Amino acid sequence: MARYHMETYGCTSNRGESREIERRLRDAGHYRVDGAEEADVAILNTCTVVEKTERNMLRRAEELAEETADLFITGCMALAQGEEFAKADVDGRILHWDEVPEAVTNGECPTTTPDAEPVLDGVVGILPIARGCMSDCSYCITKHATGKIDSPSIEENVEKARALIHAGAKEIRITGQDTGVYGWDEGERKLHRLLDRICDIEGDFRVRVGMANPKGVHGIREELAAVFAENEELYDFLHAPVQSGSDDVLGDMRRQHQVQEYLEVVDAFDEALDYWTLSTDFIVGFPTETDHDHEQSMALLRETRPEKLNVTRFSKRPGTDAADMKGLGGTIKKERSKEMSAEKREIVGEAYADMVGERREDCLVVEDGTADSVKCRDSAYRQIIVRNASDHGIEPGDFVDLEITAHETMYAFGKPRS
Ligand code: SF4
């Protein structure tokens, strides 16, 4: 759980990107504070429209770098002239807008607040099914806030899901620090049973399952994959953060799972589903990560080819055991992160390129995008943008059949089939 300070400069489009960053940070349980000095991380969303703005951005970045532990610089100047910040010796990381939420998260699980009530955001309903986890990751500060898993009953969660659907939710996002261990405190992992019951609720909706650590899902992998195969309400999407391809590093991270268990989860889903999205996370540059460990992570990435991937460069969080370890140099972390991010772009880009020319039935229009576009999700939670939405008469909450016409690295473009 991080406290963040955010500043945005420039045009409406930049402000729209900041809104999206904030939405994702809020979904993950991070919260905004007033002033960089109060924050764990500062985010500077830059503009570079004229020279004077450029000078202001550099000055502001220098000030923020002094005031906070971590500075993330994004936006137009960061992406077009990122080297200017390095030349000015600003201690900050240049990131694409999309990369900021994961960087803030630092590899930790999202934070759900105790007794959090379901929230409706447009047609998206957020449903925290439990709080806490069963782990003690050495780099994580979230666990100090959330404690061990505390799971409300299946009935209670089904009622919350039903209330969201009645209130107009078309996409239910199931969240928690670790949804895979839901029920463990009562002696039984029962995520699969909960999902089955939610899918029985009457109505047209989709369910996305977030953050299920490999150890938790490993023991129920076959039952869980079967529930995904049987229920079309469930997006065929699994977020199982592996964090490293080296068992030694996983041990030092105290992640509880080993690489083999992660692979067995992936195998179970491969066997049950023809078309699905594997989402995972890697932390690069953990203090004890050797070149060989990093190579093992790269090999695991190439072997499993996740269609969605978050790469986080390790950074120390106060009060954690990993903060006391002797860290790797910034250059090593940067190089490893660059290498993995380049591989990610290739793997994810290929997944989206493969979709071009295909058709996707019943895609859910989830939210408005920029300039009269809408963002849709297909059955595997792949993102498809439809431009000129008003000409097609489609809006959030609709289900549409799409033909995929083009792609970018992280999403596809589609048009409604007539
Ligand atoms: S699983 Fe690990 S990273 Fe996630 S909340 Fe628990 S201790 Fe933190």
Coordinates of C-alpha atoms in Angstrom, one line a residue, residues 149-344:
I149 CA -6.5 -13.8 5.4
D150 CA -10.0 -13.1 6.7
S151 CA -12.7 -14.5 4.4
P152 CA -16.3 -13.6 4.6
S153 CA -18.7 -16.4 3.7
I154 CA -19.6 -17.4 0.2
E155 CA -23.2 -16.3 0.8
E156 CA -22.0 -12.8 1.9
N157 CA -19.9 -12.4 -1.2
V158 CA -22.6 -13.7 -3.5
E159 CA -25.0 -11.2 -2.0
K160 CA -22.6 -8.3 -2.6
A161 CA -22.1 -9.5 -6.2
R162 CA -25.9 -9.6 -6.7
A163 CA -26.2 -6.1 -5.3
L164 CA -23.6 -4.8 -7.8
I165 CA -25.4 -6.5 -10.7
H166 CA -28.7 -5.1 -9.6
A167 CA -27.1 -1.6 -9.4
G168 CA -26.0 -1.9 -13.0
A169 CA -22.6 -3.6 -12.9
K170 CA -21.7 -5.5 -16.1
E171 CA -18.2 -6.4 -15.1
I172 CA -17.5 -7.6 -11.5
R173 CA -13.8 -7.3 -10.6
I174 CA -13.0 -9.7 -7.8
T175 CA -10.1 -8.4 -5.8
G176 CA -8.1 -9.2 -2.6
Q177 CA -4.5 -9.4 -1.6
D178 CA -4.6 -13.0 -2.7
T179 CA -7.9 -14.3 -4.1
G180 CA -6.4 -17.8 -4.4
V181 CA -6.4 -18.3 -0.6
Y182 CA -10.0 -17.2 -0.1
G183 CA -11.4 -19.6 2.5
W184 CA -8.0 -20.8 3.8
D185 CA -8.7 -19.3 7.2
E186 CA -11.6 -21.7 7.4
G187 CA -9.6 -24.7 6.4
E188 CA -10.6 -24.9 2.8
R189 CA -9.7 -22.9 -0.3
K190 CA -12.9 -22.2 -2.0
L191 CA -12.4 -19.5 -4.7
H192 CA -13.8 -22.0 -7.4
R193 CA -17.0 -22.5 -5.4
L194 CA -17.5 -18.8 -4.9
L195 CA -17.0 -18.1 -8.6
D196 CA -19.4 -20.9 -9.6
R197 CA -22.1 -19.3 -7.3
I198 CA -21.5 -15.8 -8.6
C199 CA -21.9 -17.0 -12.2
D200 CA -25.3 -18.5 -11.2
I201 CA -26.7 -15.0 -10.5
E202 CA -29.2 -14.0 -13.1
G203 CA -28.2 -11.3 -15.6
D204 CA -25.7 -10.4 -18.3
F205 CA -22.3 -9.8 -16.8
R206 CA -18.7 -10.8 -16.8
V207 CA -16.4 -11.6 -13.9
R208 CA -12.7 -10.9 -13.7
V209 CA -10.6 -12.6 -11.1
G210 CA -7.6 -10.5 -9.9
M211 CA -4.4 -11.4 -8.0
A212 CA -4.3 -15.1 -7.3
N213 CA -0.8 -16.0 -6.1
P214 CA 0.5 -19.3 -7.5
K215 CA 0.7 -21.1 -4.1
G216 CA -2.9 -20.5 -3.3
V217 CA -4.3 -21.6 -6.7
H218 CA -2.0 -24.5 -7.1
G219 CA -4.0 -26.7 -4.7
I220 CA -7.2 -26.0 -6.5
R221 CA -5.9 -25.6 -10.0
E222 CA -7.9 -28.3 -11.7
E223 CA -11.2 -27.4 -10.0
L224 CA -10.6 -23.7 -10.7
A225 CA -9.7 -24.3 -14.4
A226 CA -12.9 -26.4 -14.7
V227 CA -15.1 -23.6 -13.3
F228 CA -13.6 -21.2 -15.9
A229 CA -14.3 -23.7 -18.7
E230 CA -17.9 -24.2 -17.6
N231 CA -19.0 -20.5 -17.0
E232 CA -19.0 -18.1 -19.9
E233 CA -19.5 -15.2 -17.4
L234 CA -15.9 -15.7 -16.2
Y235 CA -13.3 -14.0 -18.3
D236 CA -10.8 -16.7 -19.2
F237 CA -8.0 -14.7 -17.5
L238 CA -5.8 -15.5 -14.6
H239 CA -3.5 -13.1 -12.8
A240 CA -0.9 -15.3 -11.1
P241 CA 2.2 -13.2 -10.2
V242 CA 5.3 -15.5 -10.3
Q243 CA 7.8 -12.6 -9.5
S244 CA 10.9 -14.6 -10.5
G245 CA 12.0 -17.6 -12.5
S246 CA 14.6 -18.6 -9.9
D247 CA 13.6 -20.7 -6.8
D248 CA 16.5 -19.2 -4.9
V249 CA 15.2 -15.7 -5.4
L250 CA 11.6 -16.8 -4.7
G251 CA 13.0 -18.3 -1.4
D252 CA 14.6 -15.0 -0.5
M253 CA 11.4 -13.2 -1.4
R254 CA 9.6 -15.7 0.9
R255 CA 7.0 -16.2 -1.9
Q256 CA 5.9 -19.7 -0.7
H257 CA 5.6 -21.1 -4.3
Q258 CA 8.3 -22.5 -6.5
V259 CA 8.6 -22.2 -10.2
Q260 CA 7.2 -25.7 -10.8
E261 CA 4.0 -24.9 -9.0
Y262 CA 3.4 -21.9 -11.2
L263 CA 4.1 -24.0 -14.3
E264 CA 1.6 -26.6 -13.1
V265 CA -1.1 -23.9 -12.7
V266 CA -0.4 -22.7 -16.2
D267 CA -0.6 -26.3 -17.5
A268 CA -4.0 -26.9 -15.8
F269 CA -5.4 -23.8 -17.5
D270 CA -3.9 -24.7 -20.9
E271 CA -5.5 -28.1 -20.7
A272 CA -9.0 -26.7 -19.7
L273 CA -9.1 -23.7 -22.0
D274 CA -8.3 -23.1 -25.7
Y275 CA -8.1 -19.4 -25.6
W276 CA -7.2 -17.6 -22.3
T277 CA -4.9 -14.9 -21.0
L278 CA -2.2 -15.5 -18.6
S279 CA -1.2 -12.4 -16.6
T280 CA 1.8 -12.5 -14.4
D281 CA 4.3 -10.1 -12.7
F282 CA 8.1 -10.2 -12.4
I283 CA 10.2 -8.2 -10.0
V284 CA 13.6 -7.5 -11.5
G285 CA 16.6 -6.5 -9.5
F286 CA 15.7 -8.1 -6.2
P287 CA 18.8 -7.6 -3.9
T288 CA 19.9 -11.3 -4.2
E289 CA 19.2 -11.8 -7.9
T290 CA 22.3 -12.9 -9.8
D291 CA 22.8 -12.8 -13.6
H292 CA 21.9 -16.5 -13.6
D293 CA 18.7 -15.9 -11.7
H294 CA 17.7 -13.2 -14.1
E295 CA 18.4 -15.5 -17.0
Q296 CA 16.0 -18.0 -15.4
S297 CA 13.3 -15.3 -15.2
M298 CA 13.9 -14.5 -18.9
A299 CA 13.6 -18.2 -19.7
L300 CA 10.4 -18.6 -17.8
L301 CA 9.0 -15.6 -19.5
R302 CA 9.8 -17.1 -22.9
E303 CA 8.5 -20.5 -22.0
T304 CA 5.1 -19.4 -20.6
R305 CA 4.6 -16.3 -22.9
P306 CA 2.0 -14.4 -20.7
E307 CA -0.3 -12.2 -22.7
K308 CA -0.2 -9.6 -20.0
L309 CA 2.8 -8.8 -17.9
N310 CA 3.8 -6.4 -15.2
V311 CA 7.5 -5.8 -14.8
T312 CA 8.5 -4.0 -11.6
R313 CA 12.0 -2.8 -10.9
F314 CA 12.7 -3.7 -7.2
S315 CA 12.7 -0.7 -4.8
K316 CA 13.0 -0.8 -1.1
R317 CA 10.0 -0.2 1.2
P318 CA 10.7 1.0 4.7
G319 CA 10.3 -1.5 7.5
T320 CA 10.6 -4.6 5.2
D321 CA 13.3 -7.3 5.5
A322 CA 14.3 -6.7 1.9
A323 CA 15.0 -3.1 2.7
D324 CA 17.9 -4.3 5.0
M325 CA 19.5 -6.3 2.2
K326 CA 22.4 -4.9 0.2
G327 CA 20.8 -3.8 -3.0
L328 CA 22.0 -4.1 -6.6
G329 CA 23.2 -1.1 -8.4
G330 CA 20.7 1.1 -10.3
T331 CA 22.4 0.3 -13.7
I332 CA 22.0 -3.5 -13.3
K333 CA 18.3 -3.1 -12.3
K334 CA 17.7 -0.7 -15.2
E335 CA 19.4 -3.1 -17.8
R336 CA 17.5 -6.1 -16.5
S337 CA 14.2 -4.2 -16.5
K338 CA 14.9 -3.0 -20.1
E339 CA 15.6 -6.5 -21.3
M340 CA 12.5 -7.9 -19.8
S341 CA 10.3 -5.1 -20.9
A342 CA 11.6 -5.5 -24.5
E343 CA 10.7 -9.2 -24.4
K344 CA 7.3 -8.3 -22.9

